[in-house]
mmCIF file of C-alpha atoms in Angstrom:
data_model
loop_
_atom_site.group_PDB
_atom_site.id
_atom_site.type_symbol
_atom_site.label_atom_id
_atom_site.label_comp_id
_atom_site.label_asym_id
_atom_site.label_seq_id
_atom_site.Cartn_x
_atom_site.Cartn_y
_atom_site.Cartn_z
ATOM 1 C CA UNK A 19 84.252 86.069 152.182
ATOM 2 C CA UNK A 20 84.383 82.986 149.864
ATOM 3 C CA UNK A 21 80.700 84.056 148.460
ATOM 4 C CA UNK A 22 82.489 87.430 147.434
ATOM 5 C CA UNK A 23 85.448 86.526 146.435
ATOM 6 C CA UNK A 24 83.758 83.473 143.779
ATOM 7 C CA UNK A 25 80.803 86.345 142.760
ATOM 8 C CA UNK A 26 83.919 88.489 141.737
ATOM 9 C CA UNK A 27 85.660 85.357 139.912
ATOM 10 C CA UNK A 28 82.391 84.871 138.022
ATOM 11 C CA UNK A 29 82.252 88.773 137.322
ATOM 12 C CA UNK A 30 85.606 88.898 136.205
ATOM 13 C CA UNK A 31 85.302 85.650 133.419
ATOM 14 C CA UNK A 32 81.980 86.954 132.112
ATOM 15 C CA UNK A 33 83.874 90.402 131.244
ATOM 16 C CA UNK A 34 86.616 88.792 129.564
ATOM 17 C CA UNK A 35 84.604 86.573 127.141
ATOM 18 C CA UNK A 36 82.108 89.687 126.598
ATOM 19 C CA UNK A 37 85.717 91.516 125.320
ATOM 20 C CA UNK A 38 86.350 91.613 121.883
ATOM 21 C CA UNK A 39 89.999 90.973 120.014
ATOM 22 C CA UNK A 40 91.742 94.411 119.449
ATOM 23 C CA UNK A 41 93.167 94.226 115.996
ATOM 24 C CA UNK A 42 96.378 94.519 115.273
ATOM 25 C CA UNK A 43 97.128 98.406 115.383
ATOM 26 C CA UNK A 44 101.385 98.086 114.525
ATOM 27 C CA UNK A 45 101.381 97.521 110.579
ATOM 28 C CA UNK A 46 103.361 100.887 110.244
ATOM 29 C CA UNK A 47 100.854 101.854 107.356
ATOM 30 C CA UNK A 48 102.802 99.112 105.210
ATOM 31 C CA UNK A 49 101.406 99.044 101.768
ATOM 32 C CA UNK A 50 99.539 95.945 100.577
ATOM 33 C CA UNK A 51 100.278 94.409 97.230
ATOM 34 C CA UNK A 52 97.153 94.156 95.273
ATOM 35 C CA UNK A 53 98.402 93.830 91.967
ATOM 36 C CA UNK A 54 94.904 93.121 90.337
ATOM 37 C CA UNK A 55 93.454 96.467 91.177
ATOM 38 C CA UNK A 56 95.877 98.179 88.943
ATOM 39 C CA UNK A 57 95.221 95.926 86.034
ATOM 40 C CA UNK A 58 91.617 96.413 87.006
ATOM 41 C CA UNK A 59 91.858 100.277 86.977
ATOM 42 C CA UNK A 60 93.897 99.926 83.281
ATOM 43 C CA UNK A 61 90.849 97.389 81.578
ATOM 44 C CA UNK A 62 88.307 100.112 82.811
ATOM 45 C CA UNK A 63 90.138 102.890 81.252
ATOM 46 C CA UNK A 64 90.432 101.336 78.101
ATOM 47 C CA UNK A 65 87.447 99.818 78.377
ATOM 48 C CA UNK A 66 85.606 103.449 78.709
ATOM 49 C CA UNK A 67 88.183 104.882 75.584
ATOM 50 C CA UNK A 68 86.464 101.709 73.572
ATOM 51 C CA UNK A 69 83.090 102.237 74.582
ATOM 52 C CA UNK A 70 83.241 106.571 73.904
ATOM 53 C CA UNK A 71 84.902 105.802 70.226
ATOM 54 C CA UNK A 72 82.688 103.078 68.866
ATOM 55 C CA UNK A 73 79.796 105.221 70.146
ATOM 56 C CA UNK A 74 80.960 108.369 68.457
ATOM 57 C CA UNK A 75 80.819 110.363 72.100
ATOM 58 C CA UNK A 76 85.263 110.627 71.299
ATOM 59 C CA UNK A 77 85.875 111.833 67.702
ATOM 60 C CA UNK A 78 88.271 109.486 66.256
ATOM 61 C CA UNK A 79 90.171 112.319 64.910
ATOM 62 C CA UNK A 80 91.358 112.721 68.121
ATOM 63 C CA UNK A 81 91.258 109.451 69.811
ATOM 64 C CA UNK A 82 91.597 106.068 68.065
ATOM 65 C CA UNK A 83 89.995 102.923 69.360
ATOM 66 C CA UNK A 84 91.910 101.002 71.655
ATOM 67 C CA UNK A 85 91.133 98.029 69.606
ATOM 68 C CA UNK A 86 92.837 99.776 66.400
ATOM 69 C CA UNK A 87 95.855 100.595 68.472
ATOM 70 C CA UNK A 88 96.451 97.385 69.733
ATOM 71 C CA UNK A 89 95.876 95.681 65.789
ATOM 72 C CA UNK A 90 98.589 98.248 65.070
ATOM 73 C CA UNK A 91 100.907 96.848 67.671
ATOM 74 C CA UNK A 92 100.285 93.738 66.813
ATOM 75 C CA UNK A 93 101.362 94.527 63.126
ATOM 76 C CA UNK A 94 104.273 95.780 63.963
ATOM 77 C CA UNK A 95 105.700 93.266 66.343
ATOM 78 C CA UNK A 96 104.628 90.430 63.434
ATOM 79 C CA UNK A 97 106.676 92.660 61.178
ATOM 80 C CA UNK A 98 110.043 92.930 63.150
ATOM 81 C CA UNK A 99 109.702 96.380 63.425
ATOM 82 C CA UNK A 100 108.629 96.500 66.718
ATOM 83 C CA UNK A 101 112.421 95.631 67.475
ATOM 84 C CA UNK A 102 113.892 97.511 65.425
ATOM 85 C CA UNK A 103 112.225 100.455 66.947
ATOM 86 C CA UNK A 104 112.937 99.708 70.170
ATOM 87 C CA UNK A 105 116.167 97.971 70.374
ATOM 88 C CA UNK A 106 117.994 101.331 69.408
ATOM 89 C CA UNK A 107 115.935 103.507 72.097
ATOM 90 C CA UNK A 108 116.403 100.786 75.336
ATOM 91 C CA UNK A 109 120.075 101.253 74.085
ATOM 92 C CA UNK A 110 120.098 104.865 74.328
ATOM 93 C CA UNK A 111 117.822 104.804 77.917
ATOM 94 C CA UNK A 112 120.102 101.972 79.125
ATOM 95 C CA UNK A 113 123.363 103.839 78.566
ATOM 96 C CA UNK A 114 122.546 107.484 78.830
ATOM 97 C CA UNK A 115 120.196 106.731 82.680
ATOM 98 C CA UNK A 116 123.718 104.697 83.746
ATOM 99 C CA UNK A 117 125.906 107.773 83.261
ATOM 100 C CA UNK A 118 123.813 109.308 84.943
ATOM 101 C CA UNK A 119 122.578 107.565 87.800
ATOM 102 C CA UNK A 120 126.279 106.744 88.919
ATOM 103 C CA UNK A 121 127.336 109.868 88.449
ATOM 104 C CA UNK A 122 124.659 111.176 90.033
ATOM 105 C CA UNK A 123 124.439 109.272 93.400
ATOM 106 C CA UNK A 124 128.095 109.191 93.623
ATOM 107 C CA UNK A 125 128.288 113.158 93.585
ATOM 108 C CA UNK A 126 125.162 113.397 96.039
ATOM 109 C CA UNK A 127 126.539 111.096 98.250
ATOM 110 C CA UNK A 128 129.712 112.812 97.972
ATOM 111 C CA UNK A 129 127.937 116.388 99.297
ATOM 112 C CA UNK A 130 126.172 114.366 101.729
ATOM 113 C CA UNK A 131 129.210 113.384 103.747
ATOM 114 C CA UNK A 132 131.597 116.230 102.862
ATOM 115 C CA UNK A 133 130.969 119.947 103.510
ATOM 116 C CA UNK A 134 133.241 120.792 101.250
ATOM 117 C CA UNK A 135 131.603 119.559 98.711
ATOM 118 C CA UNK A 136 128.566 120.556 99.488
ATOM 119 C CA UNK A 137 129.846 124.300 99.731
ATOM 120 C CA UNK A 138 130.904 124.318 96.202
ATOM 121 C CA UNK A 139 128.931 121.988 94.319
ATOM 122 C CA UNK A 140 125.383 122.858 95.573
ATOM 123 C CA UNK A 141 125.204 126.239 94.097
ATOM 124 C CA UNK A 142 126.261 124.789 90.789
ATOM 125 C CA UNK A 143 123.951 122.216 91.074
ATOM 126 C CA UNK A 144 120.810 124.527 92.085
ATOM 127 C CA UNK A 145 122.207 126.728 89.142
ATOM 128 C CA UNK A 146 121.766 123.771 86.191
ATOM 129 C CA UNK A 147 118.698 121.993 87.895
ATOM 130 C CA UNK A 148 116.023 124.378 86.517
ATOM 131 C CA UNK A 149 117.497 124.400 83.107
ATOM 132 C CA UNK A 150 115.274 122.821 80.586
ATOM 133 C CA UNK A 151 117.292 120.145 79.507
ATOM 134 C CA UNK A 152 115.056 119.454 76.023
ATOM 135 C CA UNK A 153 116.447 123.204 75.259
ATOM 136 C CA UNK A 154 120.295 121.769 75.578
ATOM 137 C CA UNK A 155 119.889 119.586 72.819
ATOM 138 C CA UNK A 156 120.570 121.855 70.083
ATOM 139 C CA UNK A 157 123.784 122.890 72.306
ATOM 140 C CA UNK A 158 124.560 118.941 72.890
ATOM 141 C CA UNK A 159 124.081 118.102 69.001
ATOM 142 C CA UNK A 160 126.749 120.742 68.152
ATOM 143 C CA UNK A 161 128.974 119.406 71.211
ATOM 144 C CA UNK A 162 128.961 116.059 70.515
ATOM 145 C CA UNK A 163 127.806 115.677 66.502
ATOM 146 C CA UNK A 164 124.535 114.336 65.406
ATOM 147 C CA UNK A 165 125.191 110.626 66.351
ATOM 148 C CA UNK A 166 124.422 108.342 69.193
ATOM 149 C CA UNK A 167 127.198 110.630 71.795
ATOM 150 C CA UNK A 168 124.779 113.528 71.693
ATOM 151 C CA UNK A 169 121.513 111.412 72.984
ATOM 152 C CA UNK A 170 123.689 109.435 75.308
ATOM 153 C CA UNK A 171 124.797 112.784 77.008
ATOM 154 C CA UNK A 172 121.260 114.525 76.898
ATOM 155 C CA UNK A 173 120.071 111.839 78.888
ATOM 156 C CA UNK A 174 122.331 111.267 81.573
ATOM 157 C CA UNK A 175 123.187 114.957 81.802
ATOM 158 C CA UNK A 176 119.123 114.952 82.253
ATOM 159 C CA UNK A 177 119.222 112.431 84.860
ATOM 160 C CA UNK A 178 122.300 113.609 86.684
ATOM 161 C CA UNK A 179 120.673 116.419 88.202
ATOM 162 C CA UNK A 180 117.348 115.079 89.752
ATOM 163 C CA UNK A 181 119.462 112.152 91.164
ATOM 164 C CA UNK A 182 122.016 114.744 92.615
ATOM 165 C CA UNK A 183 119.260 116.476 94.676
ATOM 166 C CA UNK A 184 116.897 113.485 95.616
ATOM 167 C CA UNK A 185 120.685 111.511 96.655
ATOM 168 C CA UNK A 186 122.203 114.042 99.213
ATOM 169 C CA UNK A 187 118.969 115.060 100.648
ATOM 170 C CA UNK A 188 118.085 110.994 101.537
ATOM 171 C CA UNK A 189 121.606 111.109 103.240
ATOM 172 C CA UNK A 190 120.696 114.032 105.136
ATOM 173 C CA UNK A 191 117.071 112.751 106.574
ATOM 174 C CA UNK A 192 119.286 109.496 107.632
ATOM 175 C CA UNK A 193 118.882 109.910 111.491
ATOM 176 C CA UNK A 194 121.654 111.659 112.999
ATOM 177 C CA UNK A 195 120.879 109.726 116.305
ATOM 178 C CA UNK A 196 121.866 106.400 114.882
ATOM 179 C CA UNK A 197 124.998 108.066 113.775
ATOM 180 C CA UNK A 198 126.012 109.389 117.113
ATOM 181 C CA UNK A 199 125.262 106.458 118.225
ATOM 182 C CA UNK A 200 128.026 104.121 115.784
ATOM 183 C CA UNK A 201 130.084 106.445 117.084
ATOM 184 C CA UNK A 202 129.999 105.975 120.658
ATOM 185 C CA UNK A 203 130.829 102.427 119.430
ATOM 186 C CA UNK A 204 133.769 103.649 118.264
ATOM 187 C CA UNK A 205 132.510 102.677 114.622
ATOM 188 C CA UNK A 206 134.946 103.985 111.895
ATOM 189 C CA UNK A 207 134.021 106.457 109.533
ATOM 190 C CA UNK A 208 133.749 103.702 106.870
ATOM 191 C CA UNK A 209 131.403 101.459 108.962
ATOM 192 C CA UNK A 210 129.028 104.013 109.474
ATOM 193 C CA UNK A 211 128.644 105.442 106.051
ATOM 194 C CA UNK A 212 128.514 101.583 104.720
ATOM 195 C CA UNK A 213 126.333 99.998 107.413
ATOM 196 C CA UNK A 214 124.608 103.364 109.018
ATOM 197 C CA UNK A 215 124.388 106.062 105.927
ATOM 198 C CA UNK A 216 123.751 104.152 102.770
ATOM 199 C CA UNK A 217 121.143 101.666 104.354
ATOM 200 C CA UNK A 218 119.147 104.972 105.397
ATOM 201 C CA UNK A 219 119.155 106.471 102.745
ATOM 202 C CA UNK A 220 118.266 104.252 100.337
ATOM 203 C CA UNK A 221 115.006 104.328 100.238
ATOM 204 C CA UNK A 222 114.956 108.235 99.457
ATOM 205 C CA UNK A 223 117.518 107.045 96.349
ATOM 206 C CA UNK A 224 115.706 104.984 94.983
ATOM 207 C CA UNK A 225 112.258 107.085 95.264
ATOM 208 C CA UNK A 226 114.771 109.353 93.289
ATOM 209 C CA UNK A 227 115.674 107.066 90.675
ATOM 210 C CA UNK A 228 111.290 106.825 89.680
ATOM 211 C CA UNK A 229 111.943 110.391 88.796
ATOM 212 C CA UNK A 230 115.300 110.076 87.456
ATOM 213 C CA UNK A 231 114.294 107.628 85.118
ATOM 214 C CA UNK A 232 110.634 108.970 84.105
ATOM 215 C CA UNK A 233 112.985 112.076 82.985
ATOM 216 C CA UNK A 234 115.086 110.124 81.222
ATOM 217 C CA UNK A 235 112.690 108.806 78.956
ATOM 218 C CA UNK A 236 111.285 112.139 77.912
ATOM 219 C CA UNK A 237 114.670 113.250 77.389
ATOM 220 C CA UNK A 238 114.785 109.899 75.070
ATOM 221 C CA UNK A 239 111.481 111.142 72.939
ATOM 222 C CA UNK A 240 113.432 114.302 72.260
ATOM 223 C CA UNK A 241 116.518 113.419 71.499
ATOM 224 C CA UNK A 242 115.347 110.526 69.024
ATOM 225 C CA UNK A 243 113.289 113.487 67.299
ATOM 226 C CA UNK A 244 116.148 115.208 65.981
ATOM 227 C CA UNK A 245 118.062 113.090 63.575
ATOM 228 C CA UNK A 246 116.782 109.543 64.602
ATOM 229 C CA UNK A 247 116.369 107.025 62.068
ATOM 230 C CA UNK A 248 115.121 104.051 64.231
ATOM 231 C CA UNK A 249 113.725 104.743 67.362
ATOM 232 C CA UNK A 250 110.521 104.815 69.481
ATOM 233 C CA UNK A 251 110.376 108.688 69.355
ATOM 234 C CA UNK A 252 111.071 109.246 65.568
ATOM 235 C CA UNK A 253 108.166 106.289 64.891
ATOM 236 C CA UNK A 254 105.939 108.692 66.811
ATOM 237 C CA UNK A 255 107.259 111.947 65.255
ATOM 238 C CA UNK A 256 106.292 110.093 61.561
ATOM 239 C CA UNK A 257 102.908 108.815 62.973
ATOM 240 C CA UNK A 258 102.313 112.611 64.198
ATOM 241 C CA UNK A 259 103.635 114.045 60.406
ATOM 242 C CA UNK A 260 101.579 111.767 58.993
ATOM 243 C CA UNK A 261 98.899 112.034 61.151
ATOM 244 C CA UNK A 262 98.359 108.677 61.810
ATOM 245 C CA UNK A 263 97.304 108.202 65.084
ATOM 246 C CA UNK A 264 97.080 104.558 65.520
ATOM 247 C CA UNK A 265 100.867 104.568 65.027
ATOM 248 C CA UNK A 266 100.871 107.527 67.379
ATOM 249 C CA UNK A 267 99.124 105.962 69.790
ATOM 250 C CA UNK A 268 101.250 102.774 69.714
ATOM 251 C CA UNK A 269 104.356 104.410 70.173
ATOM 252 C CA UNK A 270 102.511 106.234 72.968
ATOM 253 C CA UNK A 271 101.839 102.822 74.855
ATOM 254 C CA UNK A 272 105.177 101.176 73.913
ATOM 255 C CA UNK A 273 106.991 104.487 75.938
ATOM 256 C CA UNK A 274 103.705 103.978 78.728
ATOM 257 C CA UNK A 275 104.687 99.874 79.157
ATOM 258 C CA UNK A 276 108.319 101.409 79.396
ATOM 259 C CA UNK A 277 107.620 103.541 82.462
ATOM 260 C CA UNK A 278 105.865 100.533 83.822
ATOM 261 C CA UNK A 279 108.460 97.986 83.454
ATOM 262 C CA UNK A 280 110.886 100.689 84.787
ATOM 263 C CA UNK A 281 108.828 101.023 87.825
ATOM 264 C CA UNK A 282 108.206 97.075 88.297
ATOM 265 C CA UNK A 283 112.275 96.927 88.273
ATOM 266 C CA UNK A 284 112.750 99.273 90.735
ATOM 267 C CA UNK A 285 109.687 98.021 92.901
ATOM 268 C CA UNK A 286 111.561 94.551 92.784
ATOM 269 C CA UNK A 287 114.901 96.470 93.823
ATOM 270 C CA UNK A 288 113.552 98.076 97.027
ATOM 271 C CA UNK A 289 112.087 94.571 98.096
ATOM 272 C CA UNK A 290 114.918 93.356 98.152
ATOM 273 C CA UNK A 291 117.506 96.331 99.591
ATOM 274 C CA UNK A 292 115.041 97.401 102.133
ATOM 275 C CA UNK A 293 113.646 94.441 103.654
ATOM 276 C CA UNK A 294 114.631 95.603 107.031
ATOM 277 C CA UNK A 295 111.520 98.131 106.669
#
């Protein structure tokens, strides 16, 4: 009995060290940061523009060198003009995208909670979102005159809209289990919205907000096209009339480093609001 029982010991402490470590299998599918391999993918791009316009395989009546465009930017940020193109069009972005992003998520959180609300406000709502909101400006310019009030209202009407939709339907995928639950704790209606609701749904807000805000700066292109002295889109509407596409392009990558910035901001802003993910 002893012979068996230490043969099966034995057995049992050989299989164990022939086992290998299961990894860990619970990550969720978190994302990674790897910053680098973005700024990798960006120096290859360029790199491969470079390459195709110095070798004549991209005609450079179509697309400058990269090296050309970034001279040009460099010129016009030793000039001060670089500022005084883009001081007037962060304005604009900065106070049209508010208007709109607080009236927007206040409204969608508003039919989120409220059938009432929803009843009457999401047929208007569905009605306006298709509109093209580039073809309001003309409307918007007689509205509101040709000044700063008429950009300031094409973008945040612009961004109203997509932050309306992408707001209430995050409050509706919050789990209506957790909600049930808060009540059963005799949670007041405040409680949950503030601890329960708003926590939930904010990651689908501010997944809104990349869209919200990628609209808003088309919006900003247009609007600074029509009766724009300084601004990022009238430089590129005189580089295009002029055909000068190194100024083109510059304006181009001023609007791209926007959308990136934008991005980084709101990347920052869900680290810090959602670390309970």
């Amino acid at each position: 009995m002893d012979k068996v029982t230490t043969l099966t010991g034995s057995q049992h402490s050989k299989d164990q060290e022939q086992r290998e470590p299961v990894p860990f299998r619970g990550a969720g599918f978190a994302p990674q940061a790897k910053p680098w391999v973005g700024v990798f993918v960006f120096i290859v791009v360029i790199g491969l523009l470079e390459i195709g316009a110095r070798t004549g395989f991209l005609s450079p009546l179509t697309v400058p060198k990269p090296s050309n465009v970034w001279y040009t930017f460099v010129d016009l940020y030793q000039s001060g003009m670089l500022w005084q193109q883009l001081i007037p069009s962060l304005t604009r972005l900065v106070v049209g995208a508010s208007i709109g992003v607080v009236l927007g998520i206040s409204v969608g959180i508003m039919i989120g909670l409220f059938s009432l609300a929803r009843a009457g406000l999401v047929p208007l709502i569905s009605a306006i979102f298709p509109i093209p909101k580039i073809a309001l400006l003309p409307l918007f310019v007689i509205w509101f005159g040709i000044d700063e009030a008429s950009k300031y209202a094409l973008i945040a009407f612009g961004t109203f809209t997509p932050t309306v939709v992408a707001t209430y339907g995050a409050v509706d995928n919050v789990d209506r289990s957790l909600i049930r639950m808060g009540q059963s704790f005799s949670m007041s209606w405040f409680s949950i919205v503030r601890k329960i609701v708003l926590p939930g749904a904010m990651p689908g807000i501010l997944s809104g907000l990349r869209v919200s805000l990628a609209i808003a700066i088309i919006l900003l292109v247009a609007a600074e096209m029509l009766g724009a002295e300084y601004g990022i889109g009238a430089y590129i509407l005189e580089a295009g009339s002029l055909y000068d596409l190194e100024r083109l392009f510059t304006g181009v990558a001023i609007l791209s480093l926007l959308g990136v910035l934008i991005s980084f901001v709101i990347g920052r802003i869900e680290k810090r609001l959602l670390k309970w993910r």
